[in-house]
Amino acid sequence: MKKINIAIDGPAGAGKSTISKLLASQLGYIHIDTGAMYRAVGLKVLRNNISPHDSIKIVEILNSTDIKIKLVDGKQLVFLDDEDVTEEIRQPEVSMYASDVSKIREVRERLVKMQQELAKQKGVIMDGRDIGTHVLPNAELKIFLTATAEERAKRRFLELKQKGYDVDYYQLLDEIKKRDQNDMTREFAPLRIAEDAIVIDSTSLSIEEVLQKVLELFYKVVKDEV
């Protein structure tokens, strides 16, 4: 079967990574969570006590920052300066830092080059906020996965509670709304729906139902490509 590239965009907490991982497992594709790269930069900025709005200092430390994506037993691991930070970058505070540093053009340009290089061989599922519009504009299948802010906050709340974090639902809801605003209004490669993307609202859908919809779209595209 011919391999294609799949771009899955959408706001924070819409289920992009979950669906992408399941899809990659079913299709034997490589999943690349681009948001994890921005989280790694955000984590370094946080650790160095730098304001997430101080673009000059952030660009300076970026020059001495090494971010690697490694696939181990089908799982994506994120390394920051040779340290596995896969779990640490999921903390709520890191999420907000990631949203702020992602506005900086130099940060996005560097990470986008890495992402495009990873996708050259095809058979890649990449999720983020500007994949279909900017990173992989020629992806054969583009999905925009969304859900209400309330539903996304609920999902994130349950996920973090399950991992043992002490979190407040209303604080998460506020952070998600702020992140949406940040992502949609940033100057460079903002969050928006690609003209040829198919929108899936997952608010009232189960993970299995979303996955089935995406698989149906995939097989249609692959059939049309043959």
PDB file of C-alpha atoms in Angstrom:
ATOM      1  CA  MET A   1       0.000   0.000   0.000  1.00  0.00           C
ATOM      2  CA  LYS A   2       1.290   3.421  -0.924  1.00  0.00           C
ATOM      3  CA  LYS A   3       2.484   5.443   2.077  1.00  0.00           C
ATOM      4  CA  ILE A   4       1.285   8.991   2.598  1.00  0.00           C
ATOM      5  CA  ASN A   5       1.822  11.746   5.131  1.00  0.00           C
ATOM      6  CA  ILE A   6      -1.014  12.626   7.505  1.00  0.00           C
ATOM      7  CA  ALA A   7      -1.308  16.022   9.211  1.00  0.00           C
ATOM      8  CA  ILE A   8      -3.516  16.271  12.301  1.00  0.00           C
ATOM      9  CA  ASP A   9      -4.016  19.781  13.662  1.00  0.00           C
ATOM     10  CA  GLY A  10      -6.206  21.217  16.379  1.00  0.00           C
ATOM     11  CA  PRO A  11      -6.270  23.069  19.695  1.00  0.00           C
ATOM     12  CA  ALA A  12      -4.777  21.873  22.993  1.00  0.00           C
ATOM     13  CA  GLY A  13      -6.460  18.813  24.473  1.00  0.00           C
ATOM     14  CA  ALA A  14      -8.416  17.859  21.358  1.00  0.00           C
ATOM     15  CA  GLY A  15      -6.960  14.335  21.372  1.00  0.00           C
ATOM     16  CA  LYS A  16      -4.497  14.782  18.505  1.00  0.00           C
ATOM     17  CA  SER A  17      -1.669  12.778  20.082  1.00  0.00           C
ATOM     18  CA  THR A  18      -3.950   9.980  21.295  1.00  0.00           C
ATOM     19  CA  ILE A  19      -5.511   9.508  17.862  1.00  0.00           C
ATOM     20  CA  SER A  20      -2.163   9.851  16.098  1.00  0.00           C
ATOM     21  CA  LYS A  21      -0.580   7.143  18.281  1.00  0.00           C
ATOM     22  CA  LEU A  22      -3.459   4.729  17.693  1.00  0.00           C
ATOM     23  CA  LEU A  23      -3.466   5.461  13.980  1.00  0.00           C
ATOM     24  CA  ALA A  24       0.296   4.970  13.735  1.00  0.00           C
ATOM     25  CA  SER A  25       0.003   1.627  15.518  1.00  0.00           C
ATOM     26  CA  GLN A  26      -2.739   0.415  13.165  1.00  0.00           C
ATOM     27  CA  LEU A  27      -1.028   1.575   9.974  1.00  0.00           C
ATOM     28  CA  GLY A  28       2.596   0.900  10.900  1.00  0.00           C
ATOM     29  CA  TYR A  29       3.370   4.601  10.447  1.00  0.00           C
ATOM     30  CA  ILE A  30       5.698   6.836  12.466  1.00  0.00           C
ATOM     31  CA  HIS A  31       3.988   9.281  14.822  1.00  0.00           C
ATOM     32  CA  ILE A  32       5.651  12.635  15.447  1.00  0.00           C
ATOM     33  CA  ASP A  33       4.183  14.811  18.200  1.00  0.00           C
ATOM     34  CA  THR A  34       5.496  18.254  17.252  1.00  0.00           C
ATOM     35  CA  GLY A  35       4.013  19.839  20.364  1.00  0.00           C
ATOM     36  CA  ALA A  36       6.470  17.799  22.424  1.00  0.00           C
ATOM     37  CA  MET A  37       9.331  19.658  20.733  1.00  0.00           C
ATOM     38  CA  TYR A  38       7.924  23.034  21.778  1.00  0.00           C
ATOM     39  CA  ARG A  39       7.322  21.686  25.266  1.00  0.00           C
ATOM     40  CA  ALA A  40      11.004  20.698  25.449  1.00  0.00           C
ATOM     41  CA  VAL A  41      12.034  24.257  24.593  1.00  0.00           C
ATOM     42  CA  GLY A  42       9.500  25.557  27.124  1.00  0.00           C
ATOM     43  CA  LEU A  43      10.935  23.256  29.794  1.00  0.00           C
ATOM     44  CA  LYS A  44      14.460  24.532  29.217  1.00  0.00           C
ATOM     45  CA  VAL A  45      13.261  28.135  29.391  1.00  0.00           C
ATOM     46  CA  LEU A  46      11.432  27.357  32.645  1.00  0.00           C
ATOM     47  CA  ARG A  47      14.453  25.586  34.150  1.00  0.00           C
ATOM     48  CA  ASN A  48      16.672  28.553  33.306  1.00  0.00           C
ATOM     49  CA  ASN A  49      14.278  31.035  34.952  1.00  0.00           C
ATOM     50  CA  ILE A  50      13.854  32.936  31.682  1.00  0.00           C
ATOM     51  CA  SER A  51      10.630  34.739  30.924  1.00  0.00           C
ATOM     52  CA  PRO A  52       8.721  32.918  28.161  1.00  0.00           C
ATOM     53  CA  HIS A  53       8.310  36.345  26.535  1.00  0.00           C
ATOM     54  CA  ASP A  54      12.044  37.147  26.456  1.00  0.00           C
ATOM     55  CA  SER A  55      12.669  36.193  22.824  1.00  0.00           C
ATOM     56  CA  ILE A  56      16.297  37.416  22.826  1.00  0.00           C
ATOM     57  CA  LYS A  57      17.368  35.144  25.707  1.00  0.00           C
ATOM     58  CA  ILE A  58      15.296  32.246  24.408  1.00  0.00           C
ATOM     59  CA  VAL A  59      16.939  32.409  20.985  1.00  0.00           C
ATOM     60  CA  GLU A  60      20.328  32.547  22.720  1.00  0.00           C
ATOM     61  CA  ILE A  61      19.759  29.345  24.713  1.00  0.00           C
ATOM     62  CA  LEU A  62      18.175  27.690  21.685  1.00  0.00           C
ATOM     63  CA  ASN A  63      21.570  27.787  19.977  1.00  0.00           C
ATOM     64  CA  SER A  64      22.950  25.497  22.706  1.00  0.00           C
ATOM     65  CA  THR A  65      19.878  23.286  22.961  1.00  0.00           C
ATOM     66  CA  ASP A  66      19.686  19.781  21.535  1.00  0.00           C
ATOM     67  CA  ILE A  67      16.254  18.236  21.024  1.00  0.00           C
ATOM     68  CA  LYS A  68      15.903  14.712  19.722  1.00  0.00           C
ATOM     69  CA  ILE A  69      12.893  12.524  18.977  1.00  0.00           C
ATOM     70  CA  LYS A  70      13.571   8.811  19.404  1.00  0.00           C
ATOM     71  CA  LEU A  71      11.183   5.967  18.681  1.00  0.00           C
ATOM     72  CA  VAL A  72      11.581   3.106  21.172  1.00  0.00           C
ATOM     73  CA  ASP A  73       9.263   0.114  20.841  1.00  0.00           C
ATOM     74  CA  GLY A  74       6.825   2.283  18.899  1.00  0.00           C
ATOM     75  CA  LYS A  75       6.780   4.988  21.568  1.00  0.00           C
ATOM     76  CA  GLN A  76       8.029   8.525  20.947  1.00  0.00           C
ATOM     77  CA  LEU A  77      10.557   9.683  23.525  1.00  0.00           C
ATOM     78  CA  VAL A  78      11.703  13.289  23.767  1.00  0.00           C
ATOM     79  CA  PHE A  79      15.274  14.091  24.766  1.00  0.00           C
ATOM     80  CA  LEU A  80      16.411  17.533  25.866  1.00  0.00           C
ATOM     81  CA  ASP A  81      20.201  17.824  25.893  1.00  0.00           C
ATOM     82  CA  ASP A  82      20.405  13.995  26.108  1.00  0.00           C
ATOM     83  CA  GLU A  83      17.929  13.812  29.036  1.00  0.00           C
ATOM     84  CA  ASP A  84      14.661  11.923  28.607  1.00  0.00           C
ATOM     85  CA  VAL A  85      11.997  14.521  29.446  1.00  0.00           C
ATOM     86  CA  THR A  86       9.021  12.693  27.910  1.00  0.00           C
ATOM     87  CA  GLU A  87       6.973  12.787  31.112  1.00  0.00           C
ATOM     88  CA  GLU A  88       8.193  16.084  32.568  1.00  0.00           C
ATOM     89  CA  ILE A  89       7.129  18.135  29.541  1.00  0.00           C
ATOM     90  CA  ARG A  90       3.471  17.195  30.166  1.00  0.00           C
ATOM     91  CA  GLN A  91       3.190  19.314  33.319  1.00  0.00           C
ATOM     92  CA  PRO A  92       0.639  22.172  33.053  1.00  0.00           C
ATOM     93  CA  GLU A  93       3.239  24.899  33.697  1.00  0.00           C
ATOM     94  CA  VAL A  94       5.402  23.593  30.865  1.00  0.00           C
ATOM     95  CA  SER A  95       2.353  23.657  28.566  1.00  0.00           C
ATOM     96  CA  MET A  96       1.932  27.405  29.056  1.00  0.00           C
ATOM     97  CA  TYR A  97       5.640  28.031  28.491  1.00  0.00           C
ATOM     98  CA  ALA A  98       5.453  25.957  25.306  1.00  0.00           C
ATOM     99  CA  SER A  99       2.563  28.071  24.041  1.00  0.00           C
ATOM    100  CA  ASP A 100       4.504  31.291  24.641  1.00  0.00           C
ATOM    101  CA  VAL A 101       7.836  30.172  23.146  1.00  0.00           C
ATOM    102  CA  SER A 102       6.028  28.769  20.096  1.00  0.00           C
ATOM    103  CA  LYS A 103       5.177  32.358  19.096  1.00  0.00           C
ATOM    104  CA  ILE A 104       8.856  33.131  18.544  1.00  0.00           C
ATOM    105  CA  ARG A 105       9.666  32.916  14.854  1.00  0.00           C
ATOM    106  CA  GLU A 106      13.240  31.622  15.307  1.00  0.00           C
ATOM    107  CA  VAL A 107      12.018  28.798  17.544  1.00  0.00           C
ATOM    108  CA  ARG A 108       9.384  27.706  15.041  1.00  0.00           C
ATOM    109  CA  GLU A 109      11.744  27.941  12.064  1.00  0.00           C
ATOM    110  CA  ARG A 110      14.303  25.678  13.695  1.00  0.00           C
ATOM    111  CA  LEU A 111      11.796  23.067  14.827  1.00  0.00           C
ATOM    112  CA  VAL A 112       9.872  23.117  11.543  1.00  0.00           C
ATOM    113  CA  LYS A 113      13.071  22.198   9.672  1.00  0.00           C
ATOM    114  CA  MET A 114      13.507  19.205  11.990  1.00  0.00           C
ATOM    115  CA  GLN A 115       9.892  18.158  11.464  1.00  0.00           C
ATOM    116  CA  GLN A 116      10.056  18.423   7.672  1.00  0.00           C
ATOM    117  CA  GLU A 117      13.230  16.340   7.618  1.00  0.00           C
ATOM    118  CA  LEU A 118      11.520  13.610   9.649  1.00  0.00           C
ATOM    119  CA  ALA A 119       8.624  13.487   7.153  1.00  0.00           C
ATOM    120  CA  LYS A 120      10.667  13.152   3.960  1.00  0.00           C
ATOM    121  CA  GLN A 121      10.394   9.372   3.814  1.00  0.00           C
ATOM    122  CA  LYS A 122       6.550   9.426   3.974  1.00  0.00           C
ATOM    123  CA  GLY A 123       4.519   7.131   6.213  1.00  0.00           C
ATOM    124  CA  VAL A 124       4.415   9.823   8.890  1.00  0.00           C
ATOM    125  CA  ILE A 125       1.555  11.008  11.090  1.00  0.00           C
ATOM    126  CA  MET A 126       2.389  14.446  12.459  1.00  0.00           C
ATOM    127  CA  ASP A 127       0.209  16.340  14.887  1.00  0.00           C
ATOM    128  CA  GLY A 128       0.398  19.927  16.027  1.00  0.00           C
ATOM    129  CA  ARG A 129      -1.151  23.289  15.277  1.00  0.00           C
ATOM    130  CA  ASP A 130       0.352  24.307  11.949  1.00  0.00           C
ATOM    131  CA  ILE A 131       1.124  20.975  10.282  1.00  0.00           C
ATOM    132  CA  GLY A 132      -1.356  21.122   7.417  1.00  0.00           C
ATOM    133  CA  THR A 133      -0.949  24.851   6.876  1.00  0.00           C
ATOM    134  CA  HIS A 134       2.799  25.301   7.302  1.00  0.00           C
ATOM    135  CA  VAL A 135       4.927  22.254   8.174  1.00  0.00           C
ATOM    136  CA  LEU A 136       3.478  19.721   5.702  1.00  0.00           C
ATOM    137  CA  PRO A 137       1.299  21.748   3.325  1.00  0.00           C
ATOM    138  CA  ASN A 138       1.458  18.893   0.789  1.00  0.00           C
ATOM    139  CA  ALA A 139       0.297  16.166   3.194  1.00  0.00           C
ATOM    140  CA  GLU A 140      -2.107  13.864   1.383  1.00  0.00           C
ATOM    141  CA  LEU A 141      -4.552  13.763   4.313  1.00  0.00           C
ATOM    142  CA  LYS A 142      -5.236  16.696   6.624  1.00  0.00           C
ATOM    143  CA  ILE A 143      -7.447  16.462   9.696  1.00  0.00           C
ATOM    144  CA  PHE A 144      -8.477  19.298  12.008  1.00  0.00           C
ATOM    145  CA  LEU A 145      -9.515  17.693  15.291  1.00  0.00           C
ATOM    146  CA  THR A 146     -11.382  19.885  17.750  1.00  0.00           C
ATOM    147  CA  ALA A 147     -13.714  19.837  20.775  1.00  0.00           C
ATOM    148  CA  THR A 148     -15.219  22.399  23.120  1.00  0.00           C
ATOM    149  CA  ALA A 149     -12.851  24.031  25.622  1.00  0.00           C
ATOM    150  CA  GLU A 150     -14.866  22.510  28.483  1.00  0.00           C
ATOM    151  CA  GLU A 151     -14.540  19.000  27.098  1.00  0.00           C
ATOM    152  CA  ARG A 152     -10.819  19.451  26.464  1.00  0.00           C
ATOM    153  CA  ALA A 153     -10.258  20.747  30.010  1.00  0.00           C
ATOM    154  CA  LYS A 154     -12.173  17.749  31.391  1.00  0.00           C
ATOM    155  CA  ARG A 155     -10.008  15.315  29.421  1.00  0.00           C
ATOM    156  CA  ARG A 156      -6.788  17.002  30.518  1.00  0.00           C
ATOM    157  CA  PHE A 157      -8.013  17.071  34.138  1.00  0.00           C
ATOM    158  CA  LEU A 158      -8.694  13.318  34.153  1.00  0.00           C
ATOM    159  CA  GLU A 159      -5.412  12.559  32.409  1.00  0.00           C
ATOM    160  CA  LEU A 160      -3.341  14.547  34.918  1.00  0.00           C
ATOM    161  CA  LYS A 161      -5.251  13.220  37.939  1.00  0.00           C
ATOM    162  CA  GLN A 162      -4.581   9.697  36.719  1.00  0.00           C
ATOM    163  CA  LYS A 163      -0.871  10.518  36.622  1.00  0.00           C
ATOM    164  CA  GLY A 164      -0.991  11.771  40.201  1.00  0.00           C
ATOM    165  CA  TYR A 165      -0.962  15.533  39.625  1.00  0.00           C
ATOM    166  CA  ASP A 166      -2.999  17.783  41.919  1.00  0.00           C
ATOM    167  CA  VAL A 167      -4.873  19.970  39.427  1.00  0.00           C
ATOM    168  CA  ASP A 168      -7.924  22.218  39.372  1.00  0.00           C
ATOM    169  CA  TYR A 169     -10.440  21.854  36.539  1.00  0.00           C
ATOM    170  CA  TYR A 170     -11.257  25.558  36.302  1.00  0.00           C
ATOM    171  CA  GLN A 171      -7.587  26.501  36.238  1.00  0.00           C
ATOM    172  CA  LEU A 172      -7.045  24.027  33.392  1.00  0.00           C
ATOM    173  CA  LEU A 173     -10.057  25.446  31.543  1.00  0.00           C
ATOM    174  CA  ASP A 174      -8.644  28.960  31.886  1.00  0.00           C
ATOM    175  CA  GLU A 175      -5.211  27.796  30.678  1.00  0.00           C
ATOM    176  CA  ILE A 176      -6.729  26.043  27.661  1.00  0.00           C
ATOM    177  CA  LYS A 177      -8.678  29.157  26.681  1.00  0.00           C
ATOM    178  CA  LYS A 178      -5.533  31.287  27.030  1.00  0.00           C
ATOM    179  CA  ARG A 179      -3.541  28.798  24.998  1.00  0.00           C
ATOM    180  CA  ASP A 180      -6.188  28.791  22.274  1.00  0.00           C
ATOM    181  CA  GLN A 181      -5.945  32.577  22.127  1.00  0.00           C
ATOM    182  CA  ASN A 182      -2.154  32.437  21.996  1.00  0.00           C
ATOM    183  CA  ASP A 183      -2.129  29.801  19.265  1.00  0.00           C
ATOM    184  CA  MET A 184      -4.724  31.516  17.080  1.00  0.00           C
ATOM    185  CA  THR A 185      -3.269  35.022  17.314  1.00  0.00           C
ATOM    186  CA  ARG A 186       0.467  34.419  17.042  1.00  0.00           C
ATOM    187  CA  GLU A 187       2.057  36.242  14.146  1.00  0.00           C
ATOM    188  CA  PHE A 188       3.909  33.313  12.592  1.00  0.00           C
ATOM    189  CA  ALA A 189       2.049  30.125  11.517  1.00  0.00           C
ATOM    190  CA  PRO A 190      -1.032  30.526  13.755  1.00  0.00           C
ATOM    191  CA  LEU A 191      -3.530  27.783  14.505  1.00  0.00           C
ATOM    192  CA  ARG A 192      -6.080  27.687  11.705  1.00  0.00           C
ATOM    193  CA  ILE A 193      -7.908  25.170   9.561  1.00  0.00           C
ATOM    194  CA  ALA A 194      -6.195  24.342   6.268  1.00  0.00           C
ATOM    195  CA  GLU A 195      -8.444  24.873   3.253  1.00  0.00           C
ATOM    196  CA  ASP A 196      -8.273  21.183   2.337  1.00  0.00           C
ATOM    197  CA  ALA A 197      -8.538  19.836   5.902  1.00  0.00           C
ATOM    198  CA  ILE A 198     -11.447  17.744   7.124  1.00  0.00           C
ATOM    199  CA  VAL A 199     -12.839  18.922  10.475  1.00  0.00           C
ATOM    200  CA  ILE A 200     -13.785  16.347  13.120  1.00  0.00           C
ATOM    201  CA  ASP A 201     -15.482  17.602  16.280  1.00  0.00           C
ATOM    202  CA  SER A 202     -14.762  14.997  18.948  1.00  0.00           C
ATOM    203  CA  THR A 203     -16.767  16.624  21.771  1.00  0.00           C
ATOM    204  CA  SER A 204     -19.379  13.877  21.861  1.00  0.00           C
ATOM    205  CA  LEU A 205     -17.323  11.118  20.238  1.00  0.00           C
ATOM    206  CA  SER A 206     -15.353   8.312  21.846  1.00  0.00           C
ATOM    207  CA  ILE A 207     -11.712   7.731  20.940  1.00  0.00           C
ATOM    208  CA  GLU A 208     -12.765   4.640  18.992  1.00  0.00           C
ATOM    209  CA  GLU A 209     -15.330   6.634  16.991  1.00  0.00           C
ATOM    210  CA  VAL A 210     -12.793   9.321  16.091  1.00  0.00           C
ATOM    211  CA  LEU A 211     -10.246   6.709  15.099  1.00  0.00           C
ATOM    212  CA  GLN A 212     -12.793   4.969  12.851  1.00  0.00           C
ATOM    213  CA  LYS A 213     -13.615   8.243  11.098  1.00  0.00           C
ATOM    214  CA  VAL A 214      -9.931   8.979  10.465  1.00  0.00           C
ATOM    215  CA  LEU A 215      -9.271   5.439   9.208  1.00  0.00           C
ATOM    216  CA  GLU A 216     -12.166   5.733   6.736  1.00  0.00           C
ATOM    217  CA  LEU A 217     -10.694   8.996   5.428  1.00  0.00           C
ATOM    218  CA  PHE A 218      -7.239   7.412   5.195  1.00  0.00           C
ATOM    219  CA  TYR A 219      -8.397   4.438   3.145  1.00  0.00           C
ATOM    220  CA  LYS A 220     -10.366   6.714   0.825  1.00  0.00           C
ATOM    221  CA  VAL A 221      -7.286   8.874   0.186  1.00  0.00           C
ATOM    222  CA  VAL A 222      -5.021   5.868  -0.334  1.00  0.00           C
ATOM    223  CA  LYS A 223      -7.519   4.350  -2.769  1.00  0.00           C
ATOM    224  CA  ASP A 224      -7.719   7.617  -4.686  1.00  0.00           C
ATOM    225  CA  GLU A 225      -3.925   7.856  -4.753  1.00  0.00           C
ATOM    226  CA  VAL A 226      -3.495   4.410  -6.336  1.00  0.00           C
TER     227      VAL A 226
END
